[in-house]
Structures are given as structure tokens and as C-alpha cells.
Tab-separated table of C-alpha atoms in Angstrom:
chain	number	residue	atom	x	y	z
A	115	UNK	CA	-18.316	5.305	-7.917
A	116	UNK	CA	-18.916	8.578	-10.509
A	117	UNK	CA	-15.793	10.486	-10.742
A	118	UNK	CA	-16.681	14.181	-11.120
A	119	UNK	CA	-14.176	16.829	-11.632
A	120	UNK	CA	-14.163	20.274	-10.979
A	121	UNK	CA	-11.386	21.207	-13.230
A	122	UNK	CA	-8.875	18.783	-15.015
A	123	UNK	CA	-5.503	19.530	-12.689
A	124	UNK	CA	-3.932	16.148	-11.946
A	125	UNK	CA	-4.787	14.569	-9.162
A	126	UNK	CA	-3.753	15.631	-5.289
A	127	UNK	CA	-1.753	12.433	-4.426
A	128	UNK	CA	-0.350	12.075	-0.868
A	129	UNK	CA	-2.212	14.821	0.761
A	130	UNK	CA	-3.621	14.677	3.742
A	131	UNK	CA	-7.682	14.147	4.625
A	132	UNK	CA	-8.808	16.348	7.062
A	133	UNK	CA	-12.162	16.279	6.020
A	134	UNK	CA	-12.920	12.676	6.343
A	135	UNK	CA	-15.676	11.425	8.396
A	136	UNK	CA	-16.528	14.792	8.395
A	137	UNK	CA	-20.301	16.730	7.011
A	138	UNK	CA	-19.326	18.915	4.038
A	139	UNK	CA	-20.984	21.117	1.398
A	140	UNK	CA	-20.061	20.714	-2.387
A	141	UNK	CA	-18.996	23.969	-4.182
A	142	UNK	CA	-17.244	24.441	-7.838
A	143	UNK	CA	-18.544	21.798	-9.523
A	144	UNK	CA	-18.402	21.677	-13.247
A	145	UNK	CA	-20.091	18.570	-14.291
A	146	UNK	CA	-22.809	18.330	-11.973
A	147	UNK	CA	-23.711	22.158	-11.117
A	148	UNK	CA	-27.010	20.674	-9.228
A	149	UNK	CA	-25.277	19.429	-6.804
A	150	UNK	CA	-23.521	22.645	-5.793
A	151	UNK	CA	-24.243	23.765	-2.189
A	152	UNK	CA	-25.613	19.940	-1.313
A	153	UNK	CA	-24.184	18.505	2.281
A	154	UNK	CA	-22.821	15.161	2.717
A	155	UNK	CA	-20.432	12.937	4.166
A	156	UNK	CA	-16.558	12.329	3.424
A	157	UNK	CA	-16.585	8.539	4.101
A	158	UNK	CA	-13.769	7.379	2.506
A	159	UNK	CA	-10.218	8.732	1.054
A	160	UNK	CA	-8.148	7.360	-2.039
A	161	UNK	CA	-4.560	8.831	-1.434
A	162	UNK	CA	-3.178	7.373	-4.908
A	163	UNK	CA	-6.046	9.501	-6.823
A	164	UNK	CA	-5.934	12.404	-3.850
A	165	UNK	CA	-9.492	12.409	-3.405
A	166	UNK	CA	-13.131	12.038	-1.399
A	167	UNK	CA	-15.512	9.721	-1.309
A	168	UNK	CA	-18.861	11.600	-0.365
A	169	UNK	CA	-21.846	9.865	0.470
A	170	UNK	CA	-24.859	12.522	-0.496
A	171	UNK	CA	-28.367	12.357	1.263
A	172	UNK	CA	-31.170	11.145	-1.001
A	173	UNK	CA	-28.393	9.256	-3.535
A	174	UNK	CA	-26.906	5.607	-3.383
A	175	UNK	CA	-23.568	5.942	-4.914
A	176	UNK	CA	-20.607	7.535	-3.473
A	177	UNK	CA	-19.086	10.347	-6.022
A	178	UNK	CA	-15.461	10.889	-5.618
A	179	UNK	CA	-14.680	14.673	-5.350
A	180	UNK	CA	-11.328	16.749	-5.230
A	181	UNK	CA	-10.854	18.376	-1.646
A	182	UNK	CA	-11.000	22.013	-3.820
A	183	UNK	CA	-14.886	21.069	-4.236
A	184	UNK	CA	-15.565	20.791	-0.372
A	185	UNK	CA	-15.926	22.647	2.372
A	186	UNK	CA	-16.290	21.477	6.147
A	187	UNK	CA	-20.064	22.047	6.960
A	188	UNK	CA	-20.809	24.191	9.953
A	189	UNK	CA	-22.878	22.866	13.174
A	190	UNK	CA	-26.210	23.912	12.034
A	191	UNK	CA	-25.860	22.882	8.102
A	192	UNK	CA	-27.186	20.360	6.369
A	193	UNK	CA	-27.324	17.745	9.275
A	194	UNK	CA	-28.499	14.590	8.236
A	195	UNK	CA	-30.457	12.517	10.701
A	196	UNK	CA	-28.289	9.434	11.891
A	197	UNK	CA	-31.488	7.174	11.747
A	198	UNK	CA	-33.499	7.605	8.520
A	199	UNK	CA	-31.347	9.923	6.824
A	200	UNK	CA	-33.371	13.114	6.434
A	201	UNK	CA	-32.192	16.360	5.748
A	202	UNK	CA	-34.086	17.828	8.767
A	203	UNK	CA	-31.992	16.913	11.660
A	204	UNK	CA	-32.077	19.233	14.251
A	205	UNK	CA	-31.610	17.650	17.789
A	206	UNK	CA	-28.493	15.561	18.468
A	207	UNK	CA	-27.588	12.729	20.648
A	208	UNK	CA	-27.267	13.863	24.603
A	209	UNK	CA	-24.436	11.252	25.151
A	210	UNK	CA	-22.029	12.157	22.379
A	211	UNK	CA	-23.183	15.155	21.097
A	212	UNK	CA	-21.848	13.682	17.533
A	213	UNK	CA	-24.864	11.958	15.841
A	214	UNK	CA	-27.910	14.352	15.181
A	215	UNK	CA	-31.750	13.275	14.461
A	216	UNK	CA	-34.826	14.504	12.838
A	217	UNK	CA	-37.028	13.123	15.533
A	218	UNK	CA	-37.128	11.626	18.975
A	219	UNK	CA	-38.877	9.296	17.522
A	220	UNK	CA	-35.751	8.273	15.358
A	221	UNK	CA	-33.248	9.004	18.068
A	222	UNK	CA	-34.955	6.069	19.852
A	223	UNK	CA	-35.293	4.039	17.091
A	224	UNK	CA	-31.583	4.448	16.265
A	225	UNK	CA	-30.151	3.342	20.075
A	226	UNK	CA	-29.747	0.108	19.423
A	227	UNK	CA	-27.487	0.584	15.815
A	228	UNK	CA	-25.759	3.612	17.992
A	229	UNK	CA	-25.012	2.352	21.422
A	230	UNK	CA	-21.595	0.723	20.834
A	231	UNK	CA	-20.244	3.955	19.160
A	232	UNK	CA	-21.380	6.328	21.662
A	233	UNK	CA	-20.332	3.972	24.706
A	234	UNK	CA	-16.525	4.085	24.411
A	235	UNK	CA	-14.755	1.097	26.146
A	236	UNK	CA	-13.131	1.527	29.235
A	237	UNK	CA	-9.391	3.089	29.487
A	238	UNK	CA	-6.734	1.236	30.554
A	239	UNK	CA	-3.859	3.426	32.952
A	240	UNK	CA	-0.402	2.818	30.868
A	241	UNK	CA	1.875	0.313	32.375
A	242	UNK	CA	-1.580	-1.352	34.484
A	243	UNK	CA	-3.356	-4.611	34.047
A	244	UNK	CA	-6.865	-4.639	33.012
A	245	UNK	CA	-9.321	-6.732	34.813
A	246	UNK	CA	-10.991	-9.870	32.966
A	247	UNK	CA	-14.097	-7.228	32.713
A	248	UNK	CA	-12.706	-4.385	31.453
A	249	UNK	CA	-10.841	-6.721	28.872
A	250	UNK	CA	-14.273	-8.197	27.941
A	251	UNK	CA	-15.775	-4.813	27.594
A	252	UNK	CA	-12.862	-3.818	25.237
A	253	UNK	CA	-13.141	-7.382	23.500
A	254	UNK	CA	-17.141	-5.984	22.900
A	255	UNK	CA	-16.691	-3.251	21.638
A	256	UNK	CA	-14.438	-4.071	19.412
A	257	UNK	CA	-16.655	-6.961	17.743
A	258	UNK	CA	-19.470	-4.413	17.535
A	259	UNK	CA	-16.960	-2.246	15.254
A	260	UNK	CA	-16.415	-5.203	13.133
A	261	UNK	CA	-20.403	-6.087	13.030
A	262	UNK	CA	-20.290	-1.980	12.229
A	263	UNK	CA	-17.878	-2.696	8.836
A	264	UNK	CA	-19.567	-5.771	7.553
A	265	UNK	CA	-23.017	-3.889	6.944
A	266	UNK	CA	-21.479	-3.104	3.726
A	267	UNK	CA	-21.624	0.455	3.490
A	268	UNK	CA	-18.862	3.276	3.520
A	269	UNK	CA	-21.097	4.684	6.564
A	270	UNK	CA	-20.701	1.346	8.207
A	271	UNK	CA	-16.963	1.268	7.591
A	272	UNK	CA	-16.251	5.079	9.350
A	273	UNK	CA	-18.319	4.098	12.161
A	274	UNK	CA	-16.597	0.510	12.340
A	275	UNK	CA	-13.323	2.942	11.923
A	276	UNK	CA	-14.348	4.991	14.828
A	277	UNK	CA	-15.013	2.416	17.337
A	278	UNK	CA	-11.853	0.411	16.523
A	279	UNK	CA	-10.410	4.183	17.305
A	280	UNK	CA	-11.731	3.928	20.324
A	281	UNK	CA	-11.019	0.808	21.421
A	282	UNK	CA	-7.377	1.172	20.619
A	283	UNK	CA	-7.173	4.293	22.876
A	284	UNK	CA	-8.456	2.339	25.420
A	285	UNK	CA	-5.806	-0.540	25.110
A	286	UNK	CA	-3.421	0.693	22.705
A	287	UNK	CA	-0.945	-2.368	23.607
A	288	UNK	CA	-3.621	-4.506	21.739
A	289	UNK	CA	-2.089	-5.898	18.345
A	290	UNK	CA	-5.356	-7.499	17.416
A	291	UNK	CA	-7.575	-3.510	17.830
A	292	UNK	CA	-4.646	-2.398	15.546
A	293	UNK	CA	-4.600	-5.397	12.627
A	294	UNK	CA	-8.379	-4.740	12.797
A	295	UNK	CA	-8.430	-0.735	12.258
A	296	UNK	CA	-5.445	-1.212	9.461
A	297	UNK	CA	-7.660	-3.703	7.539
A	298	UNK	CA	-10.791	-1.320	7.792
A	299	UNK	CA	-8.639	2.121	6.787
A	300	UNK	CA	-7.632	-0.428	3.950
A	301	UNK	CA	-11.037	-1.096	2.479
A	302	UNK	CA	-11.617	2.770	2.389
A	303	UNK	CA	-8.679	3.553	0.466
A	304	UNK	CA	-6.513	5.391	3.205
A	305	UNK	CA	-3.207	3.853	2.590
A	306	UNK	CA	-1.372	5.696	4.703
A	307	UNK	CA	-3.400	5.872	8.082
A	308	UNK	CA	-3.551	2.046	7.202
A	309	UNK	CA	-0.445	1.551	6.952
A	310	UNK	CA	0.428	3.028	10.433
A	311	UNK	CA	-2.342	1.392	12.098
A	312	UNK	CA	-0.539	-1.865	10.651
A	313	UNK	CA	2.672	-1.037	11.946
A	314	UNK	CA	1.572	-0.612	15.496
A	315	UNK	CA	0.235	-3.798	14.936
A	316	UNK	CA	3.128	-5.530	14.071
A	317	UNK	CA	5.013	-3.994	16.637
A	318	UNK	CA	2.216	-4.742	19.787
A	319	UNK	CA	2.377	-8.659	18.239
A	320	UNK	CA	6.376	-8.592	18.223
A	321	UNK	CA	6.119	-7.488	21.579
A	322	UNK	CA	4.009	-10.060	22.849
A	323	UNK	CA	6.214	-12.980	20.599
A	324	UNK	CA	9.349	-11.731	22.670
A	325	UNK	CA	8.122	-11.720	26.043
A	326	UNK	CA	5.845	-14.656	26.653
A	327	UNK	CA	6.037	-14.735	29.839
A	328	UNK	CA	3.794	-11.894	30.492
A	329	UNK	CA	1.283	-13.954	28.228
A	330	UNK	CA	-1.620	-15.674	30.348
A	331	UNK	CA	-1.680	-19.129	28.968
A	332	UNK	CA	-4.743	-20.128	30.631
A	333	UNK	CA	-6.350	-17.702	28.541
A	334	UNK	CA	-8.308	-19.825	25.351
A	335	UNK	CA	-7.156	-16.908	23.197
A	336	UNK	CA	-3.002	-17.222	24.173
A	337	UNK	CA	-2.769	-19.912	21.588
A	338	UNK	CA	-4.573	-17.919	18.791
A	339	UNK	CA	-2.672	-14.802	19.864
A	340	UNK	CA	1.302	-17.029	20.035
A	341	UNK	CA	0.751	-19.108	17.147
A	342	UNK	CA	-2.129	-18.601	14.579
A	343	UNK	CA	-2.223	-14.746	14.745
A	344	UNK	CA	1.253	-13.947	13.674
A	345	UNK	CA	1.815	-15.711	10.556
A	346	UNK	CA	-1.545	-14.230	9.707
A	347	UNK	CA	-0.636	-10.508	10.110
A	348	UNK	CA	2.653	-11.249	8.672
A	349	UNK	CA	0.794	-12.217	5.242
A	350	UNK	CA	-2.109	-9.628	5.510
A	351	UNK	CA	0.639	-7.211	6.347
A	352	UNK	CA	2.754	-7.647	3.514
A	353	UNK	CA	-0.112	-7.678	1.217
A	354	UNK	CA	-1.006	-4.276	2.531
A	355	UNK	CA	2.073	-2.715	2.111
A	356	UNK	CA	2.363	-4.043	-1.724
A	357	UNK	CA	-0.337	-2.260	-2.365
A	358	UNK	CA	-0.096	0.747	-0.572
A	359	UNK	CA	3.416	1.561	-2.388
A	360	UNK	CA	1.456	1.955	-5.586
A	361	UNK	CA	1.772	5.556	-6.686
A	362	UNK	CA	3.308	6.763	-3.501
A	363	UNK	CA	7.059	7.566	-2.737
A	364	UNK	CA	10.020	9.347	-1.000
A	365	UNK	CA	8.967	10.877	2.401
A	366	UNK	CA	5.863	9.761	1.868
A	367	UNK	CA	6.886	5.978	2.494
A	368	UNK	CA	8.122	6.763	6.003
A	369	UNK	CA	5.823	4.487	7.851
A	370	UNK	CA	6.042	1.817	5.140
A	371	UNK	CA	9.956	1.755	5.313
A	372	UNK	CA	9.024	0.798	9.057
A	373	UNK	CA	6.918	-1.365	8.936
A	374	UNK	CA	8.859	-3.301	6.311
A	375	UNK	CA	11.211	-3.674	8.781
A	376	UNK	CA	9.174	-4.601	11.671
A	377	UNK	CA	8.071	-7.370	8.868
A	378	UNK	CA	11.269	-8.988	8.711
A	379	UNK	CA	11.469	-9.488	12.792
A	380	UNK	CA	8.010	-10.648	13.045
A	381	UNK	CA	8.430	-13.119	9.993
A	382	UNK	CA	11.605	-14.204	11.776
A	383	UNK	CA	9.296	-14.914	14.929
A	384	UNK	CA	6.869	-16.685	13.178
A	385	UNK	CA	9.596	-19.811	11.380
A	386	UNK	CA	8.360	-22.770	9.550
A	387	UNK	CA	4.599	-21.538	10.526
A	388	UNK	CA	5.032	-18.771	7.771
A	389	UNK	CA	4.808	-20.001	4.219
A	390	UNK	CA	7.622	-19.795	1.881
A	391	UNK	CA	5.823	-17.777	-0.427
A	392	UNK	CA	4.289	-15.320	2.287
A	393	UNK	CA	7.945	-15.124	3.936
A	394	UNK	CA	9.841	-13.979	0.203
A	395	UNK	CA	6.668	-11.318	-0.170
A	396	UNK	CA	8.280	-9.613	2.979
A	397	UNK	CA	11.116	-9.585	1.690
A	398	UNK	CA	10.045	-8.283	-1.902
A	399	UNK	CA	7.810	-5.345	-0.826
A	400	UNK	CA	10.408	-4.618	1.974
A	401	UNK	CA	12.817	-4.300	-0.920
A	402	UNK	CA	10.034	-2.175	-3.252
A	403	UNK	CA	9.465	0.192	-0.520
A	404	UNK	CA	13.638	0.594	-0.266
A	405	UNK	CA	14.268	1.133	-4.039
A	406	UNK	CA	11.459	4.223	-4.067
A	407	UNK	CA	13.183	5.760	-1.105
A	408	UNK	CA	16.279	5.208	-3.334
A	409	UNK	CA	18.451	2.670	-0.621
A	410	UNK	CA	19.669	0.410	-3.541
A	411	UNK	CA	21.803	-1.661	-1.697
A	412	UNK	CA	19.331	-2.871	1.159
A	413	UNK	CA	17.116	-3.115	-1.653
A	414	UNK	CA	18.838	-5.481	-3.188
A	415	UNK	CA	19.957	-7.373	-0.509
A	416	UNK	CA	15.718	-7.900	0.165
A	417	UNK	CA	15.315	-9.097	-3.463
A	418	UNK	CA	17.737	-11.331	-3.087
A	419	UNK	CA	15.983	-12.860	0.068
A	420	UNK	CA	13.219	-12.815	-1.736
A	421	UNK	CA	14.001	-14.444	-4.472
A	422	UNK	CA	16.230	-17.225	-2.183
A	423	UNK	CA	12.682	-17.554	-0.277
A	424	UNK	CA	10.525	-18.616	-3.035
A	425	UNK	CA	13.155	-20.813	-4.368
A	426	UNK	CA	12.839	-22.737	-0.749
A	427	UNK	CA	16.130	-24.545	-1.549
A	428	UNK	CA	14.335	-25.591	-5.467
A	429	UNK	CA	11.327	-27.026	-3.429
A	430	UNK	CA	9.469	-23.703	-4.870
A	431	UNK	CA	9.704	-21.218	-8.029
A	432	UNK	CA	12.010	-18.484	-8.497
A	433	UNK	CA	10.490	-15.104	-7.381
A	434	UNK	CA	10.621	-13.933	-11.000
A	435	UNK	CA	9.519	-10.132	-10.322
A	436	UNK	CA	12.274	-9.587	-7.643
A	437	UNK	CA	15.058	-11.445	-10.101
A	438	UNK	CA	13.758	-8.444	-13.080
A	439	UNK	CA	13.879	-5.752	-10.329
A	440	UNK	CA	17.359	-6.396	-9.033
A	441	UNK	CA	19.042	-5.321	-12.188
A	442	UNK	CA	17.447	-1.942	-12.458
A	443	UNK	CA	18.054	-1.406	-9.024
A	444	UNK	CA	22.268	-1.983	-9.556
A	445	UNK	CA	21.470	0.043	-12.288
A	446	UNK	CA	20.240	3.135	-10.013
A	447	UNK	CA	23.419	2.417	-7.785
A	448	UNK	CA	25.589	2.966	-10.498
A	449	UNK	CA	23.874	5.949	-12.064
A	450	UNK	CA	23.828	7.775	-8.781
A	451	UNK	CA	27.649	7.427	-8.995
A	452	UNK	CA	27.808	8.570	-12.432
A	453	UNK	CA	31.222	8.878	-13.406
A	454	UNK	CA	32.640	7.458	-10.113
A	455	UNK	CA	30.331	3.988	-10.928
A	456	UNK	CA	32.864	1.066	-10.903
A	457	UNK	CA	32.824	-1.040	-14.141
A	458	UNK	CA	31.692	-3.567	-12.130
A	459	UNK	CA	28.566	-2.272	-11.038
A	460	UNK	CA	27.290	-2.795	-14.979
A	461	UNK	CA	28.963	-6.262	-15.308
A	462	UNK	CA	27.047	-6.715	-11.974
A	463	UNK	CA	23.955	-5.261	-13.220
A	464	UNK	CA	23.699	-7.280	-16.484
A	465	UNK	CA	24.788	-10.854	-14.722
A	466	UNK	CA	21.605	-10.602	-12.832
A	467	UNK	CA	20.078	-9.651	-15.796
A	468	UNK	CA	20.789	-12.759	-17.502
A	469	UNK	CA	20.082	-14.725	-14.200
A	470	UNK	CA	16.592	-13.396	-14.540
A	471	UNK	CA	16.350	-13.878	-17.873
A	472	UNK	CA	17.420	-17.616	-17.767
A	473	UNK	CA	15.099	-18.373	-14.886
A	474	UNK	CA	12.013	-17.195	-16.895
A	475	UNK	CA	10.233	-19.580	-18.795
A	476	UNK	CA	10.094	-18.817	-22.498
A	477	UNK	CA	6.501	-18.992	-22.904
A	478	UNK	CA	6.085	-16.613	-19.728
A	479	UNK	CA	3.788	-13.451	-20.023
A	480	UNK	CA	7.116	-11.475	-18.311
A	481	UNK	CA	9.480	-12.919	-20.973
A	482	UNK	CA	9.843	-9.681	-22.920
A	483	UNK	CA	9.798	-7.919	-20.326
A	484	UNK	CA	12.881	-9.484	-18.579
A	485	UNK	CA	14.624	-9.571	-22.585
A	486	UNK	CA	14.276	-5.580	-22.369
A	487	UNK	CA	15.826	-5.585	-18.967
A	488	UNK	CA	18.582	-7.673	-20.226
A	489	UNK	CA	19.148	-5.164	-23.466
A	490	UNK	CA	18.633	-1.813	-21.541
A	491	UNK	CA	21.532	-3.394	-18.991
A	492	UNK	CA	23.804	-4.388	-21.744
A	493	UNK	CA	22.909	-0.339	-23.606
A	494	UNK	CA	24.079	1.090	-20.314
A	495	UNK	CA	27.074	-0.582	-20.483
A	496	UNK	CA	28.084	0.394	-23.400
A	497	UNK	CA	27.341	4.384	-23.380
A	498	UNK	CA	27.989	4.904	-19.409
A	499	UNK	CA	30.563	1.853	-18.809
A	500	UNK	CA	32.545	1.606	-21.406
A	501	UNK	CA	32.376	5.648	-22.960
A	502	UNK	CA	35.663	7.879	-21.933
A	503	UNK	CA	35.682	10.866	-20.001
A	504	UNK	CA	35.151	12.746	-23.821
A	505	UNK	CA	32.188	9.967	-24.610
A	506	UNK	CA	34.277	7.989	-27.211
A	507	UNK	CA	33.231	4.028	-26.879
A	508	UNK	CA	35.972	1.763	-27.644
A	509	UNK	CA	34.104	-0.754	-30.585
A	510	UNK	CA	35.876	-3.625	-30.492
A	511	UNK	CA	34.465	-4.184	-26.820
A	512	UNK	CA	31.182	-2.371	-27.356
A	513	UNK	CA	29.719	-4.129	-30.790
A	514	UNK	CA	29.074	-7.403	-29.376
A	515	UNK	CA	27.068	-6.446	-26.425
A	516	UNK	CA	24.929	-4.659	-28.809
A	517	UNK	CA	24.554	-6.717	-31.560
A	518	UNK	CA	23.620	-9.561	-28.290
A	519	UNK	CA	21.247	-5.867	-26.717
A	520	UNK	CA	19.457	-5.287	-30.174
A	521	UNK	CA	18.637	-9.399	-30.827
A	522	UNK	CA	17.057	-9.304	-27.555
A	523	UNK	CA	15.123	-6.129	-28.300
A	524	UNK	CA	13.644	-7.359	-31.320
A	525	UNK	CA	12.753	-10.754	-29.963
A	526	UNK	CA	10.862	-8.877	-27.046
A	527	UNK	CA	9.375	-6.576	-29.589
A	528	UNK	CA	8.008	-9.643	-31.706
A	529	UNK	CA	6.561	-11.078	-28.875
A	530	UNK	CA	4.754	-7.976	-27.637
A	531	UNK	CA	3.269	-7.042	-30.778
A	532	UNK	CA	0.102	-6.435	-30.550
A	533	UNK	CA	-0.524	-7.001	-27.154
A	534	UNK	CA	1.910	-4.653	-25.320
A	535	UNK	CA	2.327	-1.263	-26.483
A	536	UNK	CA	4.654	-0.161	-23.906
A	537	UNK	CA	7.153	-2.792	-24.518
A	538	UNK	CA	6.808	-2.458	-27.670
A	539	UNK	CA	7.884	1.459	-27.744
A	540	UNK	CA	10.396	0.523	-25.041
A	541	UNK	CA	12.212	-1.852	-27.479
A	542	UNK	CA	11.736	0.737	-30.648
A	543	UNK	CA	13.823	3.629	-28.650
A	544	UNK	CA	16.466	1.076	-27.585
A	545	UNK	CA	16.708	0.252	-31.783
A	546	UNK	CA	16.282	3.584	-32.781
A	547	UNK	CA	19.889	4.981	-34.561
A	548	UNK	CA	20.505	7.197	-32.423
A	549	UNK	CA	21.083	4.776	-29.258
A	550	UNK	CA	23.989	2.293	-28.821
A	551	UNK	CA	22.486	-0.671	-30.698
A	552	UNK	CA	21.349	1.331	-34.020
A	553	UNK	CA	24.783	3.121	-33.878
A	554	UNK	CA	26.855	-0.405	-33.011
A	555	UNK	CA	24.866	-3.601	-34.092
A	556	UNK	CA	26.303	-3.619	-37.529
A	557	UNK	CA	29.843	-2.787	-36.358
């Protein structure tokens, strides 16, 4: 995809898409001026980089474009026919009013592709059972979605999108129309509409798990839906929600905070069917989603889980990204406290420092990484655990934690020379004179 800018203001992250799957006209742009007042489709949405992907007639590749450089398209511009892709559309579908063509010729043509979108499925009454037909009509049209997203193409995607739409209005106590709809808002890049179509997955399946009575068991798909489905959406689900934390936070993480939760319950539901290593990534990006929405101490009580679930009672490995997180997020409890932070809360803080540290193999790509944790824990300890209410750090205590702080910041430094530039700078500010360890080493 060609990234073209209009202006170079950072990015819009976490806004919402109004325009998607929706005809719109470029305007304001700087790069490609030929393009201004062309029509197109919004067919996709990246939240982390806040912006379109437009599908122009007459070019293959998507361009990603700033919502400032589009405008919704009115009724009578720039219609595209649904068929053959012409700019000269100018008669519509008489079912759905929503596809237009350039030709009856093409409208005919284009039935067969069309049909399941413009037939929605049948609508279940709330609370009422559907019959064996109108199940099999939903069960269609949803497999015609899916046939819809595996052309390929972002156009096949939004109408795959709109179906599964559909079909969960229809039966919106369906966990598999919802696990299907998160996965396709997932391939376009909408996090967040993904992530709530996930979580109203997980709930529908949790649901079914604690009521099985109401499940027909004569049904060839009650086995797939009780026992293979749910350790599947617990893994896919989890998966999905690492990801879709990445660049997002605060209020913004609303639906992720609950569907990390509904997580836990399902994996709970699921036992020794869920793997040991799918089972401690619930419990990691549970905890990730807690520590940007700043609840340290659930957080940490998840990264402990998921560490003690990868471990699998030493059958497994330690979880070695949850072991490096857990310091920094005892960290954040303390700091929040500021001066009311117990002493403990460091001690705490650099203990599971260590414990990370001595669980990481020395040869391990995170090695430095977990030394710097180590050394930032033991610098914090020194200027906000052991400083008086004037600053003043009593030596005696405070020189050996930093001449043990600035050894580890030079071995991590020496080991990510040359190949890790962050951790390199990260280890030269902890040195620097100015900090605890260039003020205290020699001491």
C-alpha cells in the first residue's frame, strides 16, 4: 500500500471511521495532486496509523489516506459500477438500492457474485427458537460471507464484513457469526470494531459452555461447538487482543479490558483442552491491557499467572516477557504513590527483577534487556527509596546497589552494541554522572 500524505501532522490514532465502506472523493492532496477530486472506496481502516484504505477505480493498489483528504461522496458522484468497475454507473440494484451498475447488462451479469449480500438471512424474534430452516439459511449466508473474504481483495473483505453484519443481526446469540466478523474486521485493520465483535463472541460461546442443556446434542455441529470451538477462540482471541493493544490505550481499551476478562472464564471452561502456552497468553495480554489502563495490581497478579502457566509446574519455559514486565509494573505502583510508596514496593520491584533476570538464559536476545530492568529497579531505589524528604541518600546503603546497577548497565550495553541502539542509549543515561550510578558507583 502507497502512503500519501496531505500534510505531515502525526497520525489520527483511535478515531473513529465513519467513512468506511463508504464512496468518497479525494481532496488536499499534496503528493499526488492528480488524484484530487477522484471517487473511491474506503475499504479498510488502520486505527494504530488513524487512517483509510481507499480502493480507486482504474488502479490496483489501495493508497492509505488521512480522513482530512476525504469527503463522503454524494448519491449521484462518482458511482462505480458493482460489476466491471466503470466509472459510469448510473442505475442501481432494485432489491437493495446499495450496489449501482453501468449496464443492465452488468447488473445481470453481477447476480450471481451479489445475491447473498442483497438477500439478508432471516431474523430471529429475541428469546425464540429458530427452525432447522431458518438456521440453515443463516448457516448460508454466512458461508457465502466467508467465500466473500477469501477472494482476496479489500472489496471482498467489506462485502464478506457486511454479510457477517447481517447474519449476526439475524441471530445475534450466534458465537460462531461473531468469531467470524472479529477475524474479518481483523484482516482490515479495525482493531477496535474487531475487538468488540470478539467479545460478543466470547461471551455467546461462554453462554452456551454454561448452559448445555439448552444445547441440541443430536446436532453433528454440538460437538464442534462444546469442545473444539472454544479452545480455538480462546487462542485466536488472545492473539487478537495482543495485537490490537499495540499503540492504543486508556479509554480507548474499554472493550479490550472486557474481553480480557471474558478470556479468563472461557479459558477456565475450556481445562486441559487449552494449551499451556495458549492459557498463560490470556493471562499475559489480560495483564498488558491492565498495565495501559494503569490497574497495576491486577496486572500483576495476570503476569504472574502467566508466567506460572508457561512454567506448567517446570514441564514448560518461563514466560520470560511477563517475568521483565512485572517489575516495571511494581514500579508504576510505587511511583503513583510517590512519597507515600512503602520501601517495600522497590525491594519488591527489584526481587522480581532479579527473578527475571535469573530465569533468562545468558545467551538470550532479551538478556540486556532484562539487565536494564534489573539496573533501572535498583536506580529507583536508590533516588526515590532510599532519598529523605530533602533528597539526601544515605551512602553507606545506596553505593552497593549502584556499583551492582552500573555493572549490569555496562554488561547490557556491551552486549547491545551495535545491534540495539535503544538499549544502548537506555544504559548510557542510567551511567551518565548525573544519575545515581555515575554519582555513587565509585563511593
Amino acid at each position: 500500500m502507497n502512503d500519501y500524505d496531505a500534510d505531515n501532522g502525526p497520525p489520527l490514532v483511535g478515531m473513529r471511521a465513519p467513512l468506511l465502506y463508504q464512496r468518497v472523493k479525494l481532496h488536499g492532496l499534496v503528493s499526488r495532486p492528480e488524484l484530487n477530486g477522484s471517487f473511491g472506496k474506503a475499504v479498510s481502516w488502520s486505527e494504530e496509523k488513524g487512517r483509510y484504505g481507499v480502493q480507486i477505480a482504474g488502479h490496483e493498489d489501495m493508497i492509505a489516506l488521512k480522513p482530512a483528504n476525504l469527503a463522503a461522496a454524494g448519491a449521484e458522484e462518482g458511482v462505480v459500477c458493482g460489476h466491471c468497475g466503470a466509472g459510469a454507473a448510473n442505475e442501481r440494484c432494485t432489491r437493495c438500492f446499495a450496489v449501482w451498475y453501468c449496464s443492465a447488462e452488468c447488473r445481470k451479469q453481477g447476480w450471481a457474485a451479489h445475491k447473498p449480500a442483497c438477500t439478508p438471512p432471516p431474523v430471529a424474534e429475541f428469546g425464540s427458537e429458530m427452525s432447522h430452516a431458518q438456521q440453515a439459511k443463516i448457516q448460508q449466508h454466512m458461508q457465502a460471507a466467508i467465500d466473500a473474504g477469501k477472494r482476496g481483495s479489500a472489496a471482498g473483505k467489506a462485502q464478506e464484513i457486511k454479510m457477517l453484519r447481517q447474519s449476526a443481526a439475524a441471530d445475534p446469540q450466534q458465537p460462531m457469526t461473531w468469531f467470524n466478523l472479529a477475524q474479518a474486521y481483523w484482516d482490515l485493520g479495525v482493531k477496535g470494531d474487531a475487538v468488540e465483535a470478539m467479545c460478543k463472541a466470547v461471551h455467546n460461546l461462554v453462554r452456551v459452555l454454561k448452559n448445555p442443556q439448552a444445547v441440541d446434542l443430536s446436532d453433528p455441529n454440538a460437538k464442534y461447538l462444546m469442545e473444539e470451538l472454544p479452545p480455538k477462540v480462546t487462542a485466536t482471541a488472545a492473539k487478537l487482543l495482543e495485537d490490537a493493544v499495540v499503540g492504543r490505550g486508556g479509554d480507548q481499551l474499554e472493550w479490550d479490558e472486557r474481553l480480557g476478562r471474558l478470556l479468563q472464564t472461557l479459558a477456565d471452561l475450556c481445562g486441559s483442552r487449552l494449551h499451556p502456552g495458549a492459557r498463560s497468553l490470556t493471562h499475559y495480554v489480560f495483564g498488558n491491557v491492565l498495565r495501559k489502563r494503569r490497574k497495576n495490581e491486577e496486572a500483576r497478579e495476570q503476569l504472574v499467572l502467566a508466567d506460572r502457566a508457561a512454567w506448567n509446574g517446570g514441564r514448560g519455559e518461563r514466560d520470560l516477557v511477563s517475568l521483565s514486565a512485572i517489575p516495571d509494573v511494581i514500579a508504576n505502583q510505587a511511583l503513583n504513590l510517590g512519597g507515600a510508596a512503602p520501601p517495600e514496593l522497590w525491594v519488591e520491584a527489584i526481587s522480581a527483577a532479579r527473578e527475571a533476570l535469573g530465569a533468562t538464559p545468558r545467551n538470550h536476545r532479551m538478556h540486556p534487556s532484562v539487565q536494564l530492568t534489573l539496573a533501572r529497579m535498583l536506580s529507583n531505589r536508590i533516588s526515590k527509596g532510599l532519598a529523605d524528604a530533602q533528597g539526601h541518600v544515605n551512602v553507606d546503603e545506596a553505593a552497593p546497589l549502584a556499583r551492582e546497577g552500573a555493572k549490569l548497565a555496562r554488561a547490557a550495553r556491551a552486549a547491545a552494541q551495535g545491534s540495539d541502539p535503544r538499549l544502548v542509549a537506555l544504559a548510557d543515561q542510567l551511567l551518565s554522572p548525573s544519575q545515581p550510578f555515575g554519582l555513587l558507583a565509585g563511593a
